XYZ file of C-alpha atoms in Angstrom:
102
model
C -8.775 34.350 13.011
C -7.679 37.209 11.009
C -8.034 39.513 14.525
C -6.240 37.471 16.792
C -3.163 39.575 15.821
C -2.554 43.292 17.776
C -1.207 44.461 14.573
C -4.234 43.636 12.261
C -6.420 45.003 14.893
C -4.714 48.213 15.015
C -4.957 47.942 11.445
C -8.250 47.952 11.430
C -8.689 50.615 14.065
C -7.026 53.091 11.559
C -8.739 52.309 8.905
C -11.759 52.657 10.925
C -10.577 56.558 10.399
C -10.348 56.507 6.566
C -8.428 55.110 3.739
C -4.799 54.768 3.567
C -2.010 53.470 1.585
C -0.134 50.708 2.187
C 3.245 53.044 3.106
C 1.062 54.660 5.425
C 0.090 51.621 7.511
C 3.912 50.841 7.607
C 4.910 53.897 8.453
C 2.753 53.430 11.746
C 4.194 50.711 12.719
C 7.606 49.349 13.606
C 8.123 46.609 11.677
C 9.722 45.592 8.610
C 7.149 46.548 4.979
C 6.683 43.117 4.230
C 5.684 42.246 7.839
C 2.619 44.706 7.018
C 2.204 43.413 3.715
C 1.241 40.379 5.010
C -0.689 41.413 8.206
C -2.577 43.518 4.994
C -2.946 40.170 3.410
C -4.543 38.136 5.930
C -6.773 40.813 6.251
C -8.152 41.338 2.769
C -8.574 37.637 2.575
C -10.530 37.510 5.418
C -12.925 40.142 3.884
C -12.277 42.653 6.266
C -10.445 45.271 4.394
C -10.220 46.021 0.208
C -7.195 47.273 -1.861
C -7.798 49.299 -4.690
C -4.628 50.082 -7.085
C -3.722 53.651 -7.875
C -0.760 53.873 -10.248
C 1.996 52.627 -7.192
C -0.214 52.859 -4.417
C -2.171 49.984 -2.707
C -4.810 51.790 -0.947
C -6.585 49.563 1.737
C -10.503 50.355 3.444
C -12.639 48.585 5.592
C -14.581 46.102 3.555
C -18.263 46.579 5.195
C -19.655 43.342 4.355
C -16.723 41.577 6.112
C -17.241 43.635 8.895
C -20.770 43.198 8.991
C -20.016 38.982 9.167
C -18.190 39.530 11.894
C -20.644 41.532 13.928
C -22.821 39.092 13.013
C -20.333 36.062 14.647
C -19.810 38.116 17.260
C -23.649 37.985 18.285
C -23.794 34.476 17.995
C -21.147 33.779 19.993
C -22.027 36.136 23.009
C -26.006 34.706 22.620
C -24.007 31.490 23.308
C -21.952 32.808 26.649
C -24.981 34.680 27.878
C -27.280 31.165 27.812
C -24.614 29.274 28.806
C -23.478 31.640 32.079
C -26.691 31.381 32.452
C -27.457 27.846 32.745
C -24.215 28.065 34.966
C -25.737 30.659 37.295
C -28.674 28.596 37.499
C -26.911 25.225 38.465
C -24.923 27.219 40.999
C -27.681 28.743 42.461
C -29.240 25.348 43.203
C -26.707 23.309 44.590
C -26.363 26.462 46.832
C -29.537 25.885 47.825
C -29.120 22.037 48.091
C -26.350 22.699 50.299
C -27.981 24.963 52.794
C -30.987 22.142 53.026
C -28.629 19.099 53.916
């Protein structure tokens, strides 16, 4: 998953703040250019950020539709905890109860 990674989340973060350039993402950072590059990368294929080309500059946003599916996974995933801690809370509860009977 493309925000498994610190990096790519703080990548994200920043760009949460506004556009920036590619040189400005490294220069936050310290690790190598290409290192970023490809952090940048995983990113953009994963929908979550677009690049748009101004003469030398490769200037990366958040991509709100990719953000959007992953708010959207995010629901599903925590509608599948809650009913399943729940289910657990509710097994618990009776073999609690079993036990104090016996």
């Amino acid at each position: 998953m493309a925000l498994a990674d610190p990096t790519r989340r703080r990548i994200i973060e920043m760009l949460g703040e506004g556009a920036l350039a590619a040189g400005e993402i490294t220069a936050r950072f310290e690790v190598s250019a290409p290192a970023i590059s490809q952090h940048l990368k995983v990113l953009k294929a994963a929908g979550l950020v677009t690049v748009e080309i101004s003469g030398q500059r490769r200037i990366y946003r958040l991509d709100p539709g990719g953000l959007d599916a992953f708010e959207a996974w995010v629901r599903q995933v925590r509608g599948f905890w809650n009913a399943s801690l729940g289910r657990l809370e509710r097994e618990l509860a009776r073999s609690e109860k079993d036990e104090g009977v016996a």
